[in-house]
XYZ file of C-alpha atoms in Angstrom:
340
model
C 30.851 18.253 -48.207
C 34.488 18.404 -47.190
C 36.581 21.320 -46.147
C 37.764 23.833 -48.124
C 41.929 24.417 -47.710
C 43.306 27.338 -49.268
C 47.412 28.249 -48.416
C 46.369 31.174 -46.209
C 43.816 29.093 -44.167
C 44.660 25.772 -44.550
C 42.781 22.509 -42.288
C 43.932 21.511 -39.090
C 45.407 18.007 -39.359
C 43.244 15.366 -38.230
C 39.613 16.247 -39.428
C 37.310 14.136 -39.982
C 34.239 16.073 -41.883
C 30.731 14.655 -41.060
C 27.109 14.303 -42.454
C 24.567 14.756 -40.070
C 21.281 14.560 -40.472
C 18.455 16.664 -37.704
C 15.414 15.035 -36.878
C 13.138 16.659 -39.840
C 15.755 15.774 -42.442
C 17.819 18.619 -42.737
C 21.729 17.443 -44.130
C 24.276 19.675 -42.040
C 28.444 19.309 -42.585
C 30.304 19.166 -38.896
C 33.762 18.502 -38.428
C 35.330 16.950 -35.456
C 39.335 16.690 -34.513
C 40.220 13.919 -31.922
C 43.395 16.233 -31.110
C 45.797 14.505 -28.554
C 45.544 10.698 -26.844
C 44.742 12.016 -23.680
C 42.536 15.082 -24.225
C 41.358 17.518 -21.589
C 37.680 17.637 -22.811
C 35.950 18.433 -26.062
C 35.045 21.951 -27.298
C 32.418 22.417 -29.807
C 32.575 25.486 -31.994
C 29.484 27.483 -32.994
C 29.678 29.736 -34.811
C 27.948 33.551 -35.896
C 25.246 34.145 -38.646
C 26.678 33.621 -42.003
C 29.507 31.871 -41.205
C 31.479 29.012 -41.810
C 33.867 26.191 -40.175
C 36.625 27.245 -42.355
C 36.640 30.541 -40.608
C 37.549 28.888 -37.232
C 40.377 27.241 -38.312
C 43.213 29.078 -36.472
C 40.902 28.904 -33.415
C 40.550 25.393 -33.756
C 44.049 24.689 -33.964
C 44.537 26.479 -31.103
C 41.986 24.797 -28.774
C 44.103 21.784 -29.698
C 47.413 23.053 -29.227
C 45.707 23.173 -26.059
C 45.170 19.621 -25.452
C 40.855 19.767 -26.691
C 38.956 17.628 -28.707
C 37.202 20.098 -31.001
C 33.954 19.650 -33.145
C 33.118 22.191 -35.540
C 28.909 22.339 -37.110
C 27.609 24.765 -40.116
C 23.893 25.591 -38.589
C 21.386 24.531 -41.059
C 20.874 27.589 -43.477
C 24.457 28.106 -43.848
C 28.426 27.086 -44.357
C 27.713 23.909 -46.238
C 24.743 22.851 -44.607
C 21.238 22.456 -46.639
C 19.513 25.582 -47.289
C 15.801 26.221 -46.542
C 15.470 28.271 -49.521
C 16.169 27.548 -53.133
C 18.696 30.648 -53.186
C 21.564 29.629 -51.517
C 22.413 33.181 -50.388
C 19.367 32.829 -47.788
C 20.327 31.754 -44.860
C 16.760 31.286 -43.697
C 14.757 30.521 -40.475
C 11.211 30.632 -38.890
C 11.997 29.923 -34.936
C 15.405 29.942 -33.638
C 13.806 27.026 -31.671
C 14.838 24.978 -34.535
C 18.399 25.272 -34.316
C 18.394 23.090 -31.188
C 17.505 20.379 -33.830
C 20.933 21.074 -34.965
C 22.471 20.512 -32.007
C 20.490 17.508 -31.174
C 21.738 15.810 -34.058
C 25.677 17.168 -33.476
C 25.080 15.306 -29.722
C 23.544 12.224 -30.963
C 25.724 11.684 -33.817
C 29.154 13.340 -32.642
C 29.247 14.098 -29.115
C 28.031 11.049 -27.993
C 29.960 8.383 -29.713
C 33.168 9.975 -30.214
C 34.164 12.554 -28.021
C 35.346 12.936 -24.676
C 33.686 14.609 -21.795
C 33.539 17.153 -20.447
C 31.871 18.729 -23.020
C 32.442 22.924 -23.903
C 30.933 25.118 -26.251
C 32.761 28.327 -27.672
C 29.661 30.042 -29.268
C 30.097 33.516 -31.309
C 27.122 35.890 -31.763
C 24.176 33.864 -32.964
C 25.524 31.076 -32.205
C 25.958 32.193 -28.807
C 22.563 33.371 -28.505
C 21.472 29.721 -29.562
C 23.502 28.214 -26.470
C 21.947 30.847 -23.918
C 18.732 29.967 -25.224
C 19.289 26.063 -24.752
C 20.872 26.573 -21.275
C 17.601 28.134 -20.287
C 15.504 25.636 -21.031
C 17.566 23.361 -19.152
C 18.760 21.333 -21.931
C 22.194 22.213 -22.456
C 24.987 19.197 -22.384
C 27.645 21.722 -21.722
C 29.369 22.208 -18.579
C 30.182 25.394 -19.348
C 29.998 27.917 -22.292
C 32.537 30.820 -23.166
C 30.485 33.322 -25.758
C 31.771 36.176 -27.653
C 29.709 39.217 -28.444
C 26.536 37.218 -27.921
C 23.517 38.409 -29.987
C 21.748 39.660 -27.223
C 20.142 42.922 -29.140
C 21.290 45.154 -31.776
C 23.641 47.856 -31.938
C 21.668 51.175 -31.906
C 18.379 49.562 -33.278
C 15.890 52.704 -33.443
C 12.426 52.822 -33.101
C 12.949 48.968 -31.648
C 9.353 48.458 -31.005
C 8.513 50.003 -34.362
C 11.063 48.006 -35.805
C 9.902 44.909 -34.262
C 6.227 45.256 -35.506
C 7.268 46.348 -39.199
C 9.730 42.719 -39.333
C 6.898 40.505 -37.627
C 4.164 42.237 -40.434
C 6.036 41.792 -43.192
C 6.665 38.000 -41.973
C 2.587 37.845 -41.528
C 1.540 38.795 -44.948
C 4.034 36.333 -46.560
C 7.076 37.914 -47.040
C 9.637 35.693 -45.086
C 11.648 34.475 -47.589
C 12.054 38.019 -48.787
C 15.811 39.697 -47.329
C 15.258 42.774 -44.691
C 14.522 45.667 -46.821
C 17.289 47.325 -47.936
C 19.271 43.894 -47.797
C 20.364 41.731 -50.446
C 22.941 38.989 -51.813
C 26.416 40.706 -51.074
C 28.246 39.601 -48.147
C 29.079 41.461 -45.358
C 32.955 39.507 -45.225
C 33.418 41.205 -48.453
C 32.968 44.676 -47.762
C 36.868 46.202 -48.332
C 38.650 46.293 -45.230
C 38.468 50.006 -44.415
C 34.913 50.009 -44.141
C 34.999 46.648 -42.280
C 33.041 46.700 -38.868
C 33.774 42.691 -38.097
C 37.507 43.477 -37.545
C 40.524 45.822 -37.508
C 42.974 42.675 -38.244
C 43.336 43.219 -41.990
C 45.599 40.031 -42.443
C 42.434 38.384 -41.040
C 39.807 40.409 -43.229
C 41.621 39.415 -46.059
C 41.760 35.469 -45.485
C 38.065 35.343 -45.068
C 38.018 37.250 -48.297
C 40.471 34.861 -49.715
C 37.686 31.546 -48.573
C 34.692 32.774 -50.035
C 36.720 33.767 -53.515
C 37.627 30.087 -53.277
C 34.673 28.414 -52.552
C 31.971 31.151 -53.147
C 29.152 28.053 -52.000
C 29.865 29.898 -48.367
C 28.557 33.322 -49.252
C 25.759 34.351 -47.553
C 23.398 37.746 -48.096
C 21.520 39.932 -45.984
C 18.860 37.703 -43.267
C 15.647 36.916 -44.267
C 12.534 38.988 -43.072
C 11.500 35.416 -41.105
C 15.187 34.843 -39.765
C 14.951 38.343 -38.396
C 11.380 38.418 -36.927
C 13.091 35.174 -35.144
C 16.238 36.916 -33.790
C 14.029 39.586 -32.585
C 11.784 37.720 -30.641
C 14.425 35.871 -28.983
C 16.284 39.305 -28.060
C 13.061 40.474 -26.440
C 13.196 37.794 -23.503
C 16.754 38.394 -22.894
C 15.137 41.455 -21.777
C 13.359 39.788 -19.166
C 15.578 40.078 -16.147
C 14.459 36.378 -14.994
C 15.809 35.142 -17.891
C 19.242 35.519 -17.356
C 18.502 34.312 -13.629
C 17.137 31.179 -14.326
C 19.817 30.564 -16.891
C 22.272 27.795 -14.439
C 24.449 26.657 -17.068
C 28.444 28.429 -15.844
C 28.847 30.990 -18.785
C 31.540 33.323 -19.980
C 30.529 36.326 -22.447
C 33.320 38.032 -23.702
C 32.080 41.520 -25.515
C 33.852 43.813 -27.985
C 34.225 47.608 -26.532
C 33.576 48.657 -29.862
C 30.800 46.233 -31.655
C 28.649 48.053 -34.285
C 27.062 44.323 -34.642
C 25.468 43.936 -31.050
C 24.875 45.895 -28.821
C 27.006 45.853 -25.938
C 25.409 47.754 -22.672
C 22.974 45.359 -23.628
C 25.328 42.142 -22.892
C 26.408 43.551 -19.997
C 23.661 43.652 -18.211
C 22.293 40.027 -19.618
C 25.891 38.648 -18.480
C 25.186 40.758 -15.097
C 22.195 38.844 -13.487
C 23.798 35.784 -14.617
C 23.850 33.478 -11.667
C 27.041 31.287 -12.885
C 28.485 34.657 -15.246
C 31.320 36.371 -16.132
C 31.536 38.782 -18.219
C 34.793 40.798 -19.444
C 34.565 43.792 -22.014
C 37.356 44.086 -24.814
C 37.923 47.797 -24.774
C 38.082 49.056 -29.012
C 37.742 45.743 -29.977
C 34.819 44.905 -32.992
C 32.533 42.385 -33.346
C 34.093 39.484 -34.452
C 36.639 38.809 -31.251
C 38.129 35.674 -32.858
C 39.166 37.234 -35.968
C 40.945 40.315 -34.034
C 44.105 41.387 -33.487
C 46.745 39.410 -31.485
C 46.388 42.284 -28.753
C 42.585 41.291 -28.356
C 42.848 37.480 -29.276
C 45.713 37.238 -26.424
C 43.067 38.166 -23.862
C 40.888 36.148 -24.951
C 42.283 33.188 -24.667
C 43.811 34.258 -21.264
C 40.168 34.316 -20.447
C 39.155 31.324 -22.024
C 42.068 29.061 -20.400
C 40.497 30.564 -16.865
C 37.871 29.739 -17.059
C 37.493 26.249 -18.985
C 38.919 23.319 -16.705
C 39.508 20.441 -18.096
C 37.516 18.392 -15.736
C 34.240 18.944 -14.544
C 34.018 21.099 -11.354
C 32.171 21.466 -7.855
C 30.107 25.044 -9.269
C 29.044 23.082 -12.593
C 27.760 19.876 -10.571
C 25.877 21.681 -8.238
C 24.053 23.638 -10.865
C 22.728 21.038 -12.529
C 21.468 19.483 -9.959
C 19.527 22.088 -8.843
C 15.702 21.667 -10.033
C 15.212 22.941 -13.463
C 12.829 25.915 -13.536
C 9.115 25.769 -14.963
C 9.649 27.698 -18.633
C 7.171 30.130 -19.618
C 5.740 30.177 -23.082
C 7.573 32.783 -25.550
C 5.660 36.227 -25.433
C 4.819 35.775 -28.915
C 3.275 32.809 -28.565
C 1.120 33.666 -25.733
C -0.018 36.841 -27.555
C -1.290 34.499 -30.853
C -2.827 32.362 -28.646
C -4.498 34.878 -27.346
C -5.300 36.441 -30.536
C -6.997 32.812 -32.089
C-alpha cells in the first residue's frame, strides 16, 4: 500500500503512507507529509471520483513549498483503498453518508495525533461535494475549505427527474453493483488527449496516463448504478436553497468556465447563498482545475493563498460558535418512510 513513483510524477519527499482502518472495517491508504518545522497549518487533500493520491502530487508539493502540512486519503472504493465490490474497477457506494466514515477515521488516526492545526481541506469534485455535505451537518473539523468544480449537479443532465427515477429503479430491483448503462471498465484518464474533457494541459493528460500504465491497480470504470443513485440524491438537496444557508463552515469553490463534468450555473448559485462563500469562475478552463494549464493553475493558487490563513481567524470562530442548525431528514428517506 505504498506510493507509486514513476520519473514524470515522482513522491514528494517526506511521505509517510498510512493504513487506516473506518469504523465498519474498511482498509483505506492516506498519506501525510510533515513539510517544514514550523508549519502554517495542515491541508488535507480530497480528492474527485476515480482518483488517486498520486495524481496530487505536484499539488502537494506545492502546498508545502508553501509552508503546509499536507495529508493525502484514497476514499474507500478507490486509489488503493479496499473495494466494495469484487471487481476492482467498481468504485462502489450505497449512501455518500458513508464516506464521512472515511474521514472519521483520517481525523482519528491522522489529524489528530500528528498534524498541526489549523486544519484545511482542498476538496475536488466529489470529494468536494463530500466536505459540503459534512459542513452541513455541522461536523466538519475544517476551518475552512477551498473546492474546485464541486459536484453540485451534472453538466447538461436531461430529463433529470426522469433520469433520477430510471437510476433509483434500477438500484431497487437489484442492480447496484451493475455500471450506469452504457458504462463500463475503461477509464475516463485514458481517453487520448484530444477528446479529453478533464483538461487542455496535455503534459498533464499524459502523466496521469503514464500512472495508471504503471500501476494499472488505480484504474477505475464507469460508477455503479448504486454510487450514482447516491450522487443524485445528494445533488437534489443542494437544490434546496436552505442548504447552502445553513452551511457555516468559510468555503471557497473555484469552478471551471468550461466543465463538461459539472455543471457550473449550478455551482454558482450553491456558492451564491453561501453565508461564509466565495466563489470565482475560471473562464475556458475544464473540469479538473488542478491538472490545468499554468495560466489556470496560477489563479488558482492566487486564490487559494487568499483565502487560506495560516492561523485561525475572527469569521471562522464566530461561525462555529453559532448554534448548529436542526438537520432535516434526506428527501429520500422521508419519502420511504413514508412509503413503509
Amino acid at each position: 500500500m505504498g506510493l507509486i513513483s514513476i520519473p514524470a510524477n515522482p513522491v514528494p519527499e517526506g511521505a509517510t503512507v498510512i493504513s487506516l482502518t473506518t469504523q465498519d472495517g474498511v482498509s483505506l491508504r492516506a498519506a501525510r507529509w510533515e513539510g517544514r518545522l514550523k508549519q502554517r497549518g495542515t491541508v488535507v487533500v480530497l480528492t474527485g471520483r476515480a482518483e488517486f493520491i498520486e495524481r496530487y502530487f505536484e499539488t502537494i508539493a506545492e502546498l508545502l513549498a508553501r509552508g503546509f502540512a499536507v495529508v493525502a486519503l484514497d476514499w474507500r472504493g478507490q486509489g488503493l483503498s479496499e473495494r466494495q465490490l469484487r471487481n476492482s474497477r467498481k468504485g462502489h457506494i450505497d449512501d455518500f453518508e458513508i464516506y464521512e466514515r472515511d474521514l472519521i477515521a483520517l481525523r482519528e488516526q491522522i489529524l489528530e495525533p500528528f498534524c498541526p492545526k489549523p486544519w484545511f481541506a482542498l476538496g475536488h469534485s466529489m470529494g468536494a461535494a463530500v466536505l459540503i455535505a459534512q459542513a452541513h451537518a455541522g461536523r466538519s473539523p475544517f476551518t475552512r475549505l477551498v473546492l474546485t468544480s464541486p459536484m453540485i449537479d451534472l453538466y447538461q443532465l436531461r430529463f433529470k427527474t426522469g433520469a433520477r427515477l430510471f437510476i433509483e429503479g434500477l438500484d431497487i430491483v437489484g442492480l447496484g453493483g451493475a455500471y450506469i448503462p452504457g458504462g463500463g471498465g475503461r477509464s475516463i484518464f485514458l481517453r487520448p488527449f484530444a477528446r479529453d474533457v478533464l483538461t487542455s494541459d496535455e503534459q498533464r493528460h499524459d502523466r496521469t496516463v503514464a500512472v495508471l500504465e504503471a500501476a494499472p491497480q488505480l484504474l477505475l470504470g464507469s460508477p455503479t448504478v448504486s454510487w450514482s443513485n447516491a450522487a443524485l440524491r445528494l445533488m437534489r438537496q443542494f437544490e434546496n436553497p436552505d442548504y447552502a444557508r445553513r452551511t457555516l463552515t468559510p468555503i471557497l469553490v473555484i469552478a471551471a468556465g468550461a466543465d463538461r463534468i459539472v455543471a457550473t450555473p449550478a455551482i454558482e448559485a450553491f456558492a451564491s447563498r453561501l453565508k461564509a462563500g466565495h466563489f470565482i469562475t475560471l473562464p475556458q478552463a475544464r473540469h479538473d482545475l488542478l491538472m490545468e494549464r499554468d495560466v489556470f493553475r496560477s489563479q488558482f493558487w492566487a486564490a487559494f493563498d487568499a483565502f487560506v490563513p495560516g492561523a485561525d481567524d475572527e469569521l471562522a470562530r464566530t461561525l462555529r460558535a453559532a448554534p448548529p442548525q436542526r438537520r432535516r431528514r434526506p428527501f429520500w428517506a422521508r419519502q420511504r418512510a413514508a412509503r413503509v
